[in-house]
PDB file of C-alpha atoms in Angstrom:
ATOM      1  CA  ASP A  22      90.350 105.373  85.895  1.00 57.00           C
ATOM      2  CA  THR A  23      91.430 103.222  88.842  1.00 64.00           C
ATOM      3  CA  GLU A  24      94.401 105.344  89.754  1.00 89.00           C
ATOM      4  CA  VAL A  25      95.539 106.485  93.159  1.00 95.00           C
ATOM      5  CA  THR A  26      98.349 109.016  92.828  1.00 96.00           C
ATOM      6  CA  GLN A  27     100.915 109.544  95.554  1.00 97.00           C
ATOM      7  CA  THR A  28     103.584 112.215  95.783  1.00 97.00           C
ATOM      8  CA  PRO A  29     106.462 112.323  96.236  1.00 97.00           C
ATOM      9  CA  LYS A  30     107.684 108.916  95.090  1.00 96.00           C
ATOM     10  CA  HIS A  31     110.808 109.141  97.235  1.00 97.00           C
ATOM     11  CA  LEU A  32     111.538 111.246 100.299  1.00 97.00           C
ATOM     12  CA  VAL A  33     114.613 111.543 102.480  1.00 97.00           C
ATOM     13  CA  MET A  34     114.154 113.544 105.650  1.00 96.00           C
ATOM     14  CA  GLY A  35     116.067 114.282 108.794  1.00 95.00           C
ATOM     15  CA  MET A  36     114.703 113.537 112.228  1.00 94.00           C
ATOM     16  CA  THR A  37     113.963 117.209 112.878  1.00 93.00           C
ATOM     17  CA  ASN A  38     112.227 117.871 109.562  1.00 93.00           C
ATOM     18  CA  LYS A  39     108.536 118.346 108.843  1.00 96.00           C
ATOM     19  CA  LYS A  40     107.238 116.925 105.584  1.00 97.00           C
ATOM     20  CA  SER A  41     103.946 115.807 104.083  1.00 98.00           C
ATOM     21  CA  LEU A  42     102.900 112.913 101.884  1.00 98.00           C
ATOM     22  CA  LYS A  43     100.040 113.468  99.476  1.00 98.00           C
ATOM     23  CA  CYS A  44      97.482 111.144  97.947  1.00 98.00           C
ATOM     24  CA  GLU A  45      94.785 111.828  95.382  1.00 97.00           C
ATOM     25  CA  GLN A  46      92.006 109.752  93.829  1.00 96.00           C
ATOM     26  CA  HIS A  47      89.221 110.689  91.451  1.00 90.00           C
ATOM     27  CA  MET A  48      87.187 107.495  91.586  1.00 91.00           C
ATOM     28  CA  GLY A  49      84.620 108.955  93.986  1.00 91.00           C
ATOM     29  CA  HIS A  50      85.659 106.542  96.713  1.00 91.00           C
ATOM     30  CA  ARG A  51      84.567 107.637 100.165  1.00 90.00           C
ATOM     31  CA  ALA A  52      87.034 105.487 102.102  1.00 91.00           C
ATOM     32  CA  MET A  53      90.733 106.339 102.059  1.00 94.00           C
ATOM     33  CA  TYR A  54      93.584 104.657 103.879  1.00 94.00           C
ATOM     34  CA  TRP A  55      97.199 105.081 104.906  1.00 96.00           C
ATOM     35  CA  TYR A  56      99.370 101.986 105.216  1.00 96.00           C
ATOM     36  CA  LYS A  57     102.998 101.472 106.166  1.00 97.00           C
ATOM     37  CA  GLN A  58     104.931  98.631 104.574  1.00 97.00           C
ATOM     38  CA  LYS A  59     108.352  97.265 105.439  1.00 96.00           C
ATOM     39  CA  ALA A  60     110.294  95.271 102.852  1.00 92.00           C
ATOM     40  CA  LYS A  61     108.781  91.874 101.997  1.00 88.00           C
ATOM     41  CA  LYS A  62     106.068  92.266 104.668  1.00 93.00           C
ATOM     42  CA  PRO A  63     102.346  92.854 104.288  1.00 95.00           C
ATOM     43  CA  PRO A  64     101.139  96.438 104.674  1.00 95.00           C
ATOM     44  CA  GLU A  65     100.142  97.605 108.143  1.00 95.00           C
ATOM     45  CA  LEU A  66      97.067  99.770 108.435  1.00 93.00           C
ATOM     46  CA  MET A  67      97.661 103.182 109.992  1.00 96.00           C
ATOM     47  CA  PHE A  68      94.530 105.279 109.394  1.00 95.00           C
ATOM     48  CA  VAL A  69      91.131 104.998 107.723  1.00 92.00           C
ATOM     49  CA  TYR A  70      89.023 107.937 106.618  1.00 94.00           C
ATOM     50  CA  SER A  71      85.379 107.378 105.801  1.00 91.00           C
ATOM     51  CA  TYR A  72      83.427 110.246 104.267  1.00 92.00           C
ATOM     52  CA  GLU A  73      86.303 112.580 105.160  1.00 95.00           C
ATOM     53  CA  LYS A  74      86.177 111.680 108.843  1.00 95.00           C
ATOM     54  CA  LEU A  75      88.861 109.704 110.644  1.00 95.00           C
ATOM     55  CA  SER A  76      87.258 106.368 111.496  1.00 91.00           C
ATOM     56  CA  ILE A  77      90.255 104.225 112.442  1.00 90.00           C
ATOM     57  CA  ASN A  78      93.591 105.147 114.013  1.00 95.00           C
ATOM     58  CA  GLU A  79      95.609 102.003 114.618  1.00 94.00           C
ATOM     59  CA  SER A  80      97.424 103.472 117.635  1.00 94.00           C
ATOM     60  CA  VAL A  81      99.830 105.326 115.375  1.00 97.00           C
ATOM     61  CA  PRO A  82     102.364 107.614 117.116  1.00 97.00           C
ATOM     62  CA  SER A  83     101.450 111.295 117.047  1.00 97.00           C
ATOM     63  CA  ARG A  84     104.481 112.104 114.900  1.00 97.00           C
ATOM     64  CA  PHE A  85     102.219 110.904 112.057  1.00 98.00           C
ATOM     65  CA  SER A  86      99.246 113.202 111.528  1.00 98.00           C
ATOM     66  CA  PRO A  87      96.663 112.439 108.837  1.00 98.00           C
ATOM     67  CA  GLU A  88      94.438 114.985 107.152  1.00 98.00           C
ATOM     68  CA  CYS A  89      91.598 114.641 104.656  1.00 97.00           C
ATOM     69  CA  PRO A  90      90.964 118.102 103.129  1.00 96.00           C
ATOM     70  CA  ASN A  91      88.256 116.805 100.771  1.00 94.00           C
ATOM     71  CA  SER A  92      86.886 113.584  99.347  1.00 91.00           C
ATOM     72  CA  SER A  93      89.680 113.295  96.766  1.00 95.00           C
ATOM     73  CA  LEU A  94      92.717 114.155  98.860  1.00 97.00           C
ATOM     74  CA  LEU A  95      94.511 112.555 101.769  1.00 98.00           C
ATOM     75  CA  ASN A  96      97.654 113.873 103.411  1.00 98.00           C
ATOM     76  CA  LEU A  97     100.033 112.432 105.959  1.00 98.00           C
ATOM     77  CA  HIS A  98     102.026 115.014 107.883  1.00 98.00           C
ATOM     78  CA  LEU A  99     105.334 113.844 109.295  1.00 98.00           C
ATOM     79  CA  HIS A 100     107.277 115.430 112.137  1.00 96.00           C
ATOM     80  CA  ALA A 101     110.199 114.293 114.280  1.00 95.00           C
ATOM     81  CA  LEU A 102     110.342 110.843 112.721  1.00 96.00           C
ATOM     82  CA  GLN A 103     112.743 108.103 113.764  1.00 96.00           C
ATOM     83  CA  PRO A 104     114.979 105.990 111.505  1.00 97.00           C
ATOM     84  CA  GLU A 105     112.721 102.982 112.160  1.00 97.00           C
ATOM     85  CA  ASP A 106     109.899 104.891 110.451  1.00 97.00           C
ATOM     86  CA  SER A 107     111.702 104.391 107.141  1.00 98.00           C
ATOM     87  CA  ALA A 108     109.330 102.358 104.972  1.00 97.00           C
ATOM     88  CA  LEU A 109     107.045 102.435 101.952  1.00 97.00           C
ATOM     89  CA  TYR A 110     103.936 104.470 102.759  1.00 97.00           C
ATOM     90  CA  LEU A 111     100.922 103.452 100.751  1.00 96.00           C
ATOM     91  CA  CYS A 112      97.664 105.250 100.236  1.00 96.00           C
ATOM     92  CA  ALA A 113      94.551 103.368  99.164  1.00 94.00           C
ATOM     93  CA  SER A 114      90.965 104.201  98.371  1.00 93.00           C
ATOM     94  CA  GLY A 115      87.988 101.910  98.307  1.00 88.00           C
ATOM     95  CA  HIS A 116      84.381 101.442  97.403  1.00 77.00           C
ATOM     96  CA  ARG A 117      82.271  98.393  98.224  1.00 71.00           C
ATOM     97  CA  GLY A 118      84.633  95.463  97.711  1.00 67.00           C
ATOM     98  CA  GLU A 119      87.384  97.223  95.825  1.00 75.00           C
ATOM     99  CA  ALA A 120      90.492  98.711  97.388  1.00 83.00           C
ATOM    100  CA  PHE A 121      93.033 100.350  95.099  1.00 91.00           C
ATOM    101  CA  PHE A 122      96.539 101.303  96.119  1.00 93.00           C
ATOM    102  CA  GLY A 123      98.905 103.987  94.940  1.00 94.00           C
ATOM    103  CA  GLN A 124     102.529 103.271  94.085  1.00 94.00           C
ATOM    104  CA  GLY A 125     103.645 104.547  97.457  1.00 95.00           C
ATOM    105  CA  THR A 126     106.183 106.971  98.842  1.00 97.00           C
ATOM    106  CA  ARG A 127     109.483 105.415  99.812  1.00 97.00           C
ATOM    107  CA  LEU A 128     110.520 107.293 102.938  1.00 97.00           C
ATOM    108  CA  THR A 129     114.007 107.265 104.388  1.00 97.00           C
ATOM    109  CA  VAL A 130     114.608 108.946 107.743  1.00 97.00           C
ATOM    110  CA  VAL A 131     118.226 109.861 108.390  1.00 96.00           C
TER     111      VAL A 131
ATOM    112  CA  GLY B  10      91.281  86.767 116.139  1.00 64.00           C
ATOM    113  CA  GLU B  11      91.309  87.068 112.407  1.00 73.00           C
ATOM    114  CA  ASP B  12      94.192  85.409 110.618  1.00 89.00           C
ATOM    115  CA  VAL B  13      95.206  84.835 107.009  1.00 94.00           C
ATOM    116  CA  GLU B  14      97.882  82.288 106.118  1.00 95.00           C
ATOM    117  CA  GLN B  15      99.806  81.640 102.926  1.00 96.00           C
ATOM    118  CA  SER B  16     102.804  79.580 101.985  1.00 91.00           C
ATOM    119  CA  LEU B  17     105.831  81.853 101.640  1.00 92.00           C
ATOM    120  CA  PHE B  18     107.430  80.635  98.413  1.00 96.00           C
ATOM    121  CA  LEU B  19     106.434  79.056  95.114  1.00 97.00           C
ATOM    122  CA  SER B  20     108.665  78.285  92.157  1.00 97.00           C
ATOM    123  CA  VAL B  21     107.308  77.286  88.741  1.00 97.00           C
ATOM    124  CA  ARG B  22     108.567  76.948  85.197  1.00 97.00           C
ATOM    125  CA  GLU B  23     107.535  79.413  82.563  1.00 97.00           C
ATOM    126  CA  GLY B  24     104.417  78.198  80.783  1.00 97.00           C
ATOM    127  CA  ASP B  25     103.221  76.057  83.686  1.00 97.00           C
ATOM    128  CA  SER B  26     100.251  76.923  85.881  1.00 97.00           C
ATOM    129  CA  SER B  27     100.842  78.434  89.317  1.00 97.00           C
ATOM    130  CA  VAL B  28      98.512  77.844  92.229  1.00 98.00           C
ATOM    131  CA  ILE B  29      98.845  80.047  95.294  1.00 98.00           C
ATOM    132  CA  ASN B  30      96.849  79.013  98.330  1.00 97.00           C
ATOM    133  CA  CYS B  31      95.478  80.974 101.256  1.00 96.00           C
ATOM    134  CA  THR B  32      93.470  80.060 104.343  1.00 96.00           C
ATOM    135  CA  TYR B  33      91.597  82.428 106.589  1.00 93.00           C
ATOM    136  CA  THR B  34      89.848  82.091 109.916  1.00 89.00           C
ATOM    137  CA  ASP B  35      87.105  84.720 109.930  1.00 83.00           C
ATOM    138  CA  SER B  36      83.901  83.049 108.789  1.00 80.00           C
ATOM    139  CA  SER B  37      82.225  86.451 108.423  1.00 81.00           C
ATOM    140  CA  SER B  38      84.673  87.575 105.733  1.00 79.00           C
ATOM    141  CA  THR B  39      82.855  89.553 103.088  1.00 82.00           C
ATOM    142  CA  TYR B  40      85.472  90.011 100.406  1.00 88.00           C
ATOM    143  CA  LEU B  41      88.651  88.096  99.660  1.00 92.00           C
ATOM    144  CA  TYR B  42      91.408  89.665  97.610  1.00 93.00           C
ATOM    145  CA  TRP B  43      94.540  88.868  95.711  1.00 96.00           C
ATOM    146  CA  TYR B  44      97.124  91.610  95.348  1.00 96.00           C
ATOM    147  CA  LYS B  45     100.369  91.492  93.381  1.00 96.00           C
ATOM    148  CA  GLN B  46     103.452  93.447  94.369  1.00 96.00           C
ATOM    149  CA  GLU B  47     106.508  93.674  92.147  1.00 94.00           C
ATOM    150  CA  PRO B  48     109.836  94.785  93.651  1.00 89.00           C
ATOM    151  CA  GLY B  49     109.815  98.472  94.579  1.00 85.00           C
ATOM    152  CA  ALA B  50     106.227  98.944  93.441  1.00 88.00           C
ATOM    153  CA  GLY B  51     102.864  99.452  95.080  1.00 89.00           C
ATOM    154  CA  LEU B  52     100.116  96.867  95.467  1.00 93.00           C
ATOM    155  CA  GLN B  53      98.130  95.964  92.392  1.00 93.00           C
ATOM    156  CA  LEU B  54      94.620  94.638  92.935  1.00 92.00           C
ATOM    157  CA  LEU B  55      94.532  91.530  90.765  1.00 94.00           C
ATOM    158  CA  THR B  56      91.080  90.296  91.586  1.00 92.00           C
ATOM    159  CA  TYR B  57      88.650  89.887  94.432  1.00 90.00           C
ATOM    160  CA  ILE B  58      85.760  87.591  95.157  1.00 91.00           C
ATOM    161  CA  PHE B  59      82.633  88.136  97.168  1.00 88.00           C
ATOM    162  CA  SER B  60      82.084  85.532  99.840  1.00 85.00           C
ATOM    163  CA  ASN B  61      78.909  84.156  98.240  1.00 87.00           C
ATOM    164  CA  MET B  62      80.806  83.171  95.094  1.00 89.00           C
ATOM    165  CA  ASP B  63      82.695  79.933  94.473  1.00 92.00           C
ATOM    166  CA  MET B  64      84.780  80.921  91.504  1.00 95.00           C
ATOM    167  CA  LYS B  65      85.828  83.929  89.494  1.00 94.00           C
ATOM    168  CA  GLN B  66      87.786  83.897  86.262  1.00 95.00           C
ATOM    169  CA  ASP B  67      89.533  86.792  84.596  1.00 92.00           C
ATOM    170  CA  GLN B  68      91.736  85.971  81.611  1.00 95.00           C
ATOM    171  CA  ARG B  69      94.667  83.902  82.979  1.00 96.00           C
ATOM    172  CA  LEU B  70      93.510  84.210  86.588  1.00 97.00           C
ATOM    173  CA  THR B  71      91.098  81.856  88.326  1.00 97.00           C
ATOM    174  CA  VAL B  72      90.068  82.330  91.933  1.00 97.00           C
ATOM    175  CA  LEU B  73      88.455  79.452  93.799  1.00 97.00           C
ATOM    176  CA  LEU B  74      86.771  79.886  97.164  1.00 95.00           C
ATOM    177  CA  ASN B  75      85.902  76.994  99.456  1.00 94.00           C
ATOM    178  CA  LYS B  76      83.908  78.718 102.142  1.00 91.00           C
ATOM    179  CA  LYS B  77      83.423  75.579 104.207  1.00 91.00           C
ATOM    180  CA  ASP B  78      87.187  75.051 104.527  1.00 93.00           C
ATOM    181  CA  LYS B  79      87.926  78.807 104.491  1.00 92.00           C
ATOM    182  CA  HIS B  80      90.349  78.227 101.632  1.00 95.00           C
ATOM    183  CA  LEU B  81      91.090  80.576  98.767  1.00 95.00           C
ATOM    184  CA  SER B  82      93.328  79.870  95.800  1.00 97.00           C
ATOM    185  CA  LEU B  83      94.674  81.844  92.873  1.00 98.00           C
ATOM    186  CA  ARG B  84      95.568  79.964  89.713  1.00 98.00           C
ATOM    187  CA  ILE B  85      97.678  81.694  87.085  1.00 98.00           C
ATOM    188  CA  ALA B  86      97.583  79.898  83.760  1.00 98.00           C
ATOM    189  CA  ASP B  87     100.594  79.960  81.401  1.00 98.00           C
ATOM    190  CA  THR B  88     102.795  81.657  83.994  1.00 98.00           C
ATOM    191  CA  GLN B  89     105.244  84.175  82.546  1.00 97.00           C
ATOM    192  CA  THR B  90     108.434  85.707  83.954  1.00 95.00           C
ATOM    193  CA  GLY B  91     106.497  88.957  84.371  1.00 95.00           C
ATOM    194  CA  ASP B  92     104.320  87.173  86.919  1.00 97.00           C
ATOM    195  CA  SER B  93     107.271  86.943  89.313  1.00 97.00           C
ATOM    196  CA  ALA B  94     106.203  88.968  92.343  1.00 97.00           C
ATOM    197  CA  ILE B  95     104.840  88.673  95.861  1.00 97.00           C
ATOM    198  CA  TYR B  96     101.159  87.763  95.965  1.00 98.00           C
ATOM    199  CA  PHE B  97      99.188  88.812  99.017  1.00 97.00           C
ATOM    200  CA  CYS B  98      95.900  87.290 100.050  1.00 96.00           C
ATOM    201  CA  ALA B  99      93.641  89.558 102.126  1.00 93.00           C
ATOM    202  CA  GLU B 100      90.154  89.485 103.539  1.00 91.00           C
ATOM    203  CA  SER B 101      87.821  92.149 104.810  1.00 86.00           C
ATOM    204  CA  THR B 102      84.728  92.267 106.930  1.00 75.00           C
ATOM    205  CA  GLY B 103      82.513  95.002 108.132  1.00 63.00           C
ATOM    206  CA  ASN B 104      81.793  98.458 106.970  1.00 60.00           C
ATOM    207  CA  ASN B 105      85.238  99.842 107.695  1.00 60.00           C
ATOM    208  CA  ARG B 106      86.716  97.557 105.058  1.00 67.00           C
ATOM    209  CA  LYS B 107      89.752  96.874 107.208  1.00 79.00           C
ATOM    210  CA  LEU B 108      91.909  94.401 105.338  1.00 87.00           C
ATOM    211  CA  ILE B 109      93.546  91.458 107.116  1.00 89.00           C
ATOM    212  CA  TRP B 110      96.618  90.362 105.189  1.00 94.00           C
ATOM    213  CA  GLY B 111      98.556  87.174 104.700  1.00 96.00           C
ATOM    214  CA  LEU B 112     102.350  87.356 104.775  1.00 96.00           C
ATOM    215  CA  GLY B 113     102.574  87.035 101.002  1.00 97.00           C
ATOM    216  CA  THR B 114     103.734  84.274  98.655  1.00 97.00           C
ATOM    217  CA  SER B 115     106.869  84.994  96.661  1.00 97.00           C
ATOM    218  CA  LEU B 116     106.399  83.525  93.178  1.00 98.00           C
ATOM    219  CA  ALA B 117     109.542  82.799  91.167  1.00 97.00           C
ATOM    220  CA  VAL B 118     109.096  81.928  87.506  1.00 97.00           C
ATOM    221  CA  ASN B 119     112.033  80.108  85.955  1.00 94.00           C
ATOM    222  CA  PRO B 120     112.673  80.206  82.189  1.00 89.00           C
TER     223      PRO B 120
END
């Protein structure tokens, strides 16, 4: 099973809303990632968790707050987003050389 | 700094072979990847190669690595319309497995 599952698949939220994106993997990977991707561009790394600890924060604004409750789950809490934050948010997990991505959450901020 | 470059577009006829090229600058790259992304979908790991390998083959896919020239290629044999997608080259170094991405090559397969 090389699946990374993300929910929801689509999300529309207002600029004053609070929402969360969820990611789950059962491959035993100890590294998990959040990426943001704009249309036809490569993904941009946001956060890396290694062994459930935040190891990289790519200077992401505080309106994005990651959380890793356990080794299988990764959340991204969203608050007071801007329209320019609309994008495809991708979760990935990795082990050694492999890095597997979920199908993403398409987020629209209105 | 680290950089990964790819040509932006490739158009082939169905049944022909496609070759997508990628160059990278970081000589300490550990792994080199090819990802496929269809419209509206996530990133699918097609294949990856460890930096001490020259070639890897998996069914219709052949990856060639020229470490001296820092050049990576992906060959797709018997290209089908379902292969139409954006193909991203990426490399990683270090324990944090941070991926450095190319801009992606948009492959169009014409019937």
